[in-house]
CSV table of C-alpha atoms and ligand atoms in Angstrom, one decimal:
chain,number,residue,atom,x,y,z
A,1,MET,CA,140.1,110.0,97.6
A,2,LEU,CA,137.8,108.2,100.0
A,3,ASP,CA,134.4,107.0,98.8
A,4,GLY,CA,131.8,109.4,100.0
A,5,ALA,CA,134.3,112.3,100.5
A,6,ASP,CA,132.5,114.3,97.8
A,7,LYS,CA,129.5,114.4,100.1
A,8,VAL,CA,131.2,116.3,102.9
A,9,ILE,CA,132.0,120.0,102.6
A,10,VAL,CA,134.4,121.2,105.2
A,11,ALA,CA,133.5,124.7,106.5
A,12,LEU,CA,136.6,126.7,107.0
A,13,ASP,CA,135.2,129.2,109.5
A,14,CYS,CA,138.7,130.3,110.7
A,15,ASP,CA,141.5,132.6,109.7
A,16,ARG,CA,143.7,132.1,106.6
A,17,GLU,CA,146.6,130.5,108.5
A,18,LYS,CA,144.3,127.9,110.0
A,19,ALA,CA,142.4,127.4,106.7
A,20,LEU,CA,145.7,126.7,104.9
A,21,HIS,CA,146.8,124.3,107.8
A,22,ILE,CA,143.5,122.4,107.6
A,23,GLY,CA,143.8,122.4,103.8
A,24,LYS,CA,147.2,120.8,104.0
A,25,LEU,CA,146.0,118.1,106.4
A,26,LEU,CA,143.0,117.3,104.2
A,27,ALA,CA,144.5,117.6,100.8
A,28,GLY,CA,144.0,114.4,98.7
A,29,GLN,CA,141.3,113.2,101.2
A,30,ALA,CA,138.6,115.9,101.1
A,31,GLN,CA,137.1,117.2,97.9
A,32,TRP,CA,135.1,120.3,99.1
A,33,VAL,CA,135.8,123.2,101.4
A,34,LYS,CA,133.4,126.1,102.2
A,35,VAL,CA,134.8,129.6,102.2
A,36,GLY,CA,132.4,132.0,103.9
A,37,MET,CA,132.2,135.8,104.1
A,38,THR,CA,134.7,136.2,107.0
A,39,LEU,CA,137.5,134.5,105.1
A,40,TYR,CA,136.6,135.9,101.7
A,41,TYR,CA,136.2,139.5,102.8
A,42,ALA,CA,139.5,139.4,104.6
A,43,TYR,CA,141.6,137.7,101.8
A,44,GLY,CA,139.5,138.1,98.6
A,45,PRO,CA,139.6,135.8,95.6
A,46,SER,CA,143.1,134.7,96.3
A,47,ILE,CA,141.8,132.4,99.1
A,48,VAL,CA,139.7,130.6,96.5
A,49,SER,CA,142.7,130.1,94.3
A,50,GLU,CA,144.8,128.9,97.2
A,51,MET,CA,142.2,126.2,97.9
A,52,HIS,CA,142.0,125.2,94.3
A,53,ASP,CA,145.7,124.9,94.2
A,54,MET,CA,145.5,122.4,97.0
A,55,GLY,CA,143.1,120.4,94.9
A,56,PHE,CA,139.8,121.4,96.6
A,57,LYS,CA,136.5,122.5,95.1
A,58,VAL,CA,135.2,125.6,96.7
A,59,PHE,CA,131.7,126.3,98.0
A,60,LEU,CA,131.7,130.1,98.2
A,61,ASP,CA,129.1,131.0,100.7
A,62,LEU,CA,128.6,134.7,100.1
A,63,LYS,CA,124.7,134.7,100.3
A,64,LEU,CA,124.3,137.4,97.6
A,65,HIS,CA,121.3,139.7,97.9
A,66,ASP,CA,121.0,142.9,95.9
A,67,ILE,CA,119.4,144.3,92.7
A,68,PRO,CA,119.7,142.0,89.6
A,69,HIS,CA,122.2,144.2,87.9
A,70,GLN,CA,124.6,144.1,90.8
A,71,ILE,CA,124.0,140.3,91.3
A,72,ARG,CA,124.7,139.5,87.7
A,73,GLY,CA,128.1,141.1,88.1
A,74,ALA,CA,128.8,139.7,91.5
A,75,ALA,CA,127.9,136.1,90.4
A,76,LYS,CA,130.1,136.4,87.3
A,77,ALA,CA,133.0,137.7,89.4
A,78,ALA,CA,132.6,135.0,92.0
A,79,SER,CA,132.4,132.4,89.3
A,80,GLU,CA,135.6,133.8,87.6
A,81,ALA,CA,137.3,133.7,91.1
A,82,GLY,CA,136.8,130.0,91.0
A,83,ALA,CA,133.6,129.3,93.0
A,84,ASP,CA,132.3,125.8,92.2
A,85,MET,CA,129.1,126.5,94.2
A,86,LEU,CA,127.9,129.9,95.2
A,87,THR,CA,125.0,130.9,97.5
A,88,LEU,CA,122.4,133.7,97.3
A,89,HIS,CA,119.3,134.6,99.1
A,90,ALA,CA,116.1,133.4,97.5
A,91,LEU,CA,114.3,136.4,99.1
A,92,GLY,CA,116.0,138.5,96.4
A,93,GLY,CA,113.3,137.2,94.1
A,94,SER,CA,113.1,135.6,90.6
A,95,ALA,CA,114.7,138.4,88.7
A,96,MET,CA,117.7,138.5,91.0
A,97,ILE,CA,118.2,134.7,90.8
A,98,GLU,CA,117.8,134.8,87.0
A,99,ALA,CA,120.5,137.5,86.9
A,100,ALA,CA,122.8,135.4,89.0
A,101,ARG,CA,122.3,132.5,86.6
A,102,GLU,CA,123.2,134.8,83.7
A,103,GLY,CA,126.3,135.9,85.6
A,104,VAL,CA,127.6,132.4,86.2
A,105,GLU,CA,126.7,131.4,82.6
A,106,ALA,CA,128.7,134.3,81.2
A,107,ALA,CA,131.6,133.2,83.3
A,108,ALA,CA,131.3,129.6,82.2
A,109,ALA,CA,132.3,130.7,78.7
A,110,SER,CA,135.9,131.1,79.9
A,111,ARG,CA,135.8,128.2,82.5
A,112,GLN,CA,135.5,124.5,82.1
A,113,THR,CA,132.5,124.3,84.4
A,114,ARG,CA,129.5,126.4,85.4
A,115,THR,CA,129.3,127.5,89.0
A,116,GLN,CA,126.3,125.8,90.7
A,117,LEU,CA,123.9,128.3,92.3
A,118,LEU,CA,122.5,127.4,95.7
A,119,SER,CA,119.7,129.4,97.3
A,120,VAL,CA,119.2,130.1,101.0
A,121,THR,CA,115.5,130.4,101.9
A,122,VAL,CA,114.9,131.4,105.6
A,123,LEU,CA,118.1,131.7,107.7
A,124,THR,CA,118.1,129.0,110.3
A,125,SER,CA,118.9,131.7,112.9
A,126,MET,CA,115.3,133.0,112.4
A,127,ASP,CA,112.2,131.5,114.0
A,128,SER,CA,108.5,132.1,113.3
A,129,GLU,CA,108.5,135.2,115.6
A,130,SER,CA,111.4,136.9,114.0
A,131,LEU,CA,109.9,136.1,110.6
A,132,GLN,CA,106.7,137.9,111.6
A,133,ARG,CA,108.7,140.9,112.9
A,134,VAL,CA,110.0,141.4,109.4
A,135,GLY,CA,106.5,141.3,108.1
A,136,ILE,CA,106.3,137.7,106.8
A,137,SER,CA,103.2,136.0,108.3
A,138,THR,CA,103.4,132.9,106.1
A,139,PRO,CA,104.2,129.9,108.4
A,140,LEU,CA,108.0,129.3,108.4
A,141,THR,CA,108.0,125.9,106.7
A,142,GLU,CA,105.6,127.1,104.0
A,143,GLU,CA,107.9,130.1,103.4
A,144,VAL,CA,110.9,127.8,103.0
A,145,ARG,CA,109.0,125.6,100.5
A,146,LEU,CA,107.7,128.6,98.6
A,147,LEU,CA,111.1,130.2,98.3
A,148,ALA,CA,112.8,126.9,97.4
A,149,GLN,CA,110.3,126.4,94.5
A,150,LEU,CA,110.7,130.0,93.3
A,151,ALA,CA,114.5,129.7,93.4
A,152,ARG,CA,114.4,126.5,91.4
A,153,ASP,CA,112.0,128.0,88.8
A,154,ALA,CA,114.3,131.0,88.4
A,155,GLY,CA,117.4,128.8,87.7
A,156,SER,CA,118.9,127.9,91.1
A,157,ASP,CA,120.5,124.5,91.1
A,158,GLY,CA,119.7,123.7,94.7
A,159,ILE,CA,119.0,124.9,98.2
A,160,VAL,CA,120.9,125.2,101.5
A,161,CYS,CA,118.6,123.9,104.2
A,162,SER,CA,118.5,122.4,107.6
A,163,PRO,CA,118.3,118.6,108.0
A,164,HIS,CA,114.8,119.2,109.3
A,165,GLU,CA,113.6,120.7,106.0
A,166,VAL,CA,115.5,118.5,103.6
A,167,GLY,CA,112.9,115.7,103.4
A,168,ALA,CA,110.1,118.1,102.4
A,169,LEU,CA,112.3,119.9,99.9
A,170,ARG,CA,113.5,116.7,98.4
A,171,LYS,CA,109.8,115.7,97.8
A,172,ASP,CA,109.0,119.2,96.4
A,173,LEU,CA,112.0,119.6,94.2
A,174,GLY,CA,112.7,116.1,93.0
A,175,SER,CA,115.8,114.0,92.8
A,176,ASP,CA,118.0,116.3,90.6
A,177,SER,CA,118.1,119.3,93.0
A,178,ILE,CA,121.3,119.8,95.0
A,179,LEU,CA,120.3,120.0,98.7
A,180,VAL,CA,123.1,120.9,101.0
A,181,THR,CA,122.6,120.7,104.8
A,182,PRO,CA,124.6,122.3,107.6
A,183,GLY,CA,123.9,121.6,111.2
A,184,ILE,CA,125.6,118.2,111.1
A,185,ARG,CA,127.0,116.6,114.1
A,186,PRO,CA,128.4,113.1,114.3
A,187,ALA,CA,126.8,111.1,117.1
A,188,GLY,CA,128.1,112.3,120.4
A,189,ALA,CA,129.7,115.5,119.1
A,190,ASN,CA,129.3,118.9,120.8
A,191,PRO,CA,126.3,120.7,119.1
A,192,GLY,CA,127.9,124.2,119.9
A,193,ASP,CA,125.4,126.9,118.9
A,194,GLN,CA,123.5,124.7,116.4
A,195,SER,CA,120.1,123.6,117.7
A,196,ARG,CA,118.5,121.8,114.8
A,197,ILE,CA,121.1,119.1,114.2
A,198,ALA,CA,121.3,115.7,112.6
A,199,THR,CA,124.0,113.1,112.2
A,200,PRO,CA,125.5,112.7,108.7
A,201,ALA,CA,123.6,109.4,108.2
A,202,GLN,CA,120.3,111.0,109.2
A,203,ALA,CA,120.7,114.0,106.9
A,204,LEU,CA,121.6,111.8,103.9
A,205,GLU,CA,118.7,109.4,104.6
A,206,ALA,CA,116.4,112.4,104.7
A,207,GLY,CA,117.5,113.5,101.2
A,208,ALA,CA,120.6,115.7,101.5
A,209,SER,CA,123.0,115.4,98.6
A,210,GLN,CA,125.9,117.0,100.5
A,211,LEU,CA,126.6,118.0,104.1
A,212,VAL,CA,128.5,121.1,105.5
A,213,VAL,CA,130.6,120.2,108.6
A,214,GLY,CA,132.7,122.8,110.3
A,215,ARG,CA,133.7,122.7,113.9
A,216,PRO,CA,133.5,118.9,114.4
A,217,ILE,CA,136.4,118.7,111.9
A,218,VAL,CA,138.2,122.1,112.0
A,219,GLN,CA,138.3,122.2,115.8
A,220,ALA,CA,139.1,118.6,116.3
A,221,GLU,CA,142.5,117.7,117.8
A,222,ASP,CA,143.1,115.5,114.7
A,223,PRO,CA,141.1,117.1,111.8
A,224,LEU,CA,142.0,114.3,109.3
A,225,THR,CA,140.7,111.6,111.6
A,226,ALA,CA,137.6,113.6,112.3
A,227,PHE,CA,137.0,114.1,108.6
A,228,GLN,CA,137.5,110.4,107.9
A,229,ALA,CA,135.0,109.5,110.7
A,230,VAL,CA,132.4,111.7,109.1
A,231,VAL,CA,133.0,110.1,105.7
A,232,SER,CA,132.8,106.6,107.2
A,233,GLU,CA,129.4,107.6,108.7
A,234,VAL,CA,128.3,108.9,105.3
A,235,ASN,CA,129.1,105.4,103.8
B,301,C5P,O1,130.7,124.5,112.7
B,301,C5P,P1,129.4,124.0,112.0
B,301,C5P,O2,129.5,122.6,111.5
B,301,C5P,O3,128.2,124.4,112.9
B,301,C5P,O4,129.4,125.0,110.7
B,301,C5P,C1,128.2,125.0,109.9
B,301,C5P,C2,128.5,125.9,108.8
B,301,C5P,O5,127.3,126.0,108.0
B,301,C5P,C3,128.9,127.3,109.1
B,301,C5P,O6,129.8,127.8,108.1
B,301,C5P,C4,127.6,128.1,109.0
B,301,C5P,O7,127.8,129.4,108.6
B,301,C5P,C5,126.9,127.3,107.9
B,301,C5P,N1,125.4,127.5,107.9
B,301,C5P,C6,124.6,127.1,109.0
B,301,C5P,N2,123.3,127.2,108.9
B,301,C5P,C7,122.7,127.7,107.8
B,301,C5P,C8,123.5,128.0,106.7
B,301,C5P,C9,124.9,127.9,106.8
B,301,C5P,O8,125.2,126.6,110.0
B,301,C5P,N3,121.4,127.8,107.7
């Protein structure tokens, strides 16, 4: 395993066939893959097992948001399916996050590790105007910081945030919080639909503990070389 490989989470936003293909190419080199709703809803928990069987840890990005009773069960089930990290919406509130924590702790009894919980604050697809339209008049950055603090106090292990927020959250939450940032583009890479981007080095310098990188690796002609290039930038 390359030094620094644990800091790069490869987002498998593709179909199962391609996910398995990329998995084979990166096996033994990458440590983390991200399975999102599209892949998980199509193939279920078996896609998580398949990634584990290839030797990867799985960041299961399901962004849970429901009443505490439902979330306790969902987090337990996702943990038992093999999620090493699991996402949920901080907007669900303290009781919901506490329930998720209870769910992953209940699952930890039969697993060797406890699933780490990461909270999403304000989706990066939203701006100040769309936040106001859903009735939230708190300035966007303040809302992100408030939700991040609430999530941590309720038992979340970390936050998923943009590279532009990671510096402020690192200061607020301290050194032990997991801060995972998507929106990463190696210097010169196509930004695609991402607008608030940073290079791997910039995001880590700003305080990120891990980076989510999708298309720059998955859509590259040579995904292994693209992965190695991101890791060398991390180092
Ligand atoms: O292909 P790309 O590197 O842009 O992929 C980024 C990944 O991070 C995608 O899976 C996307 O869903 C996810 N993500 C994001 N912005 C967020 C949260 C997650 O881009 N705020």
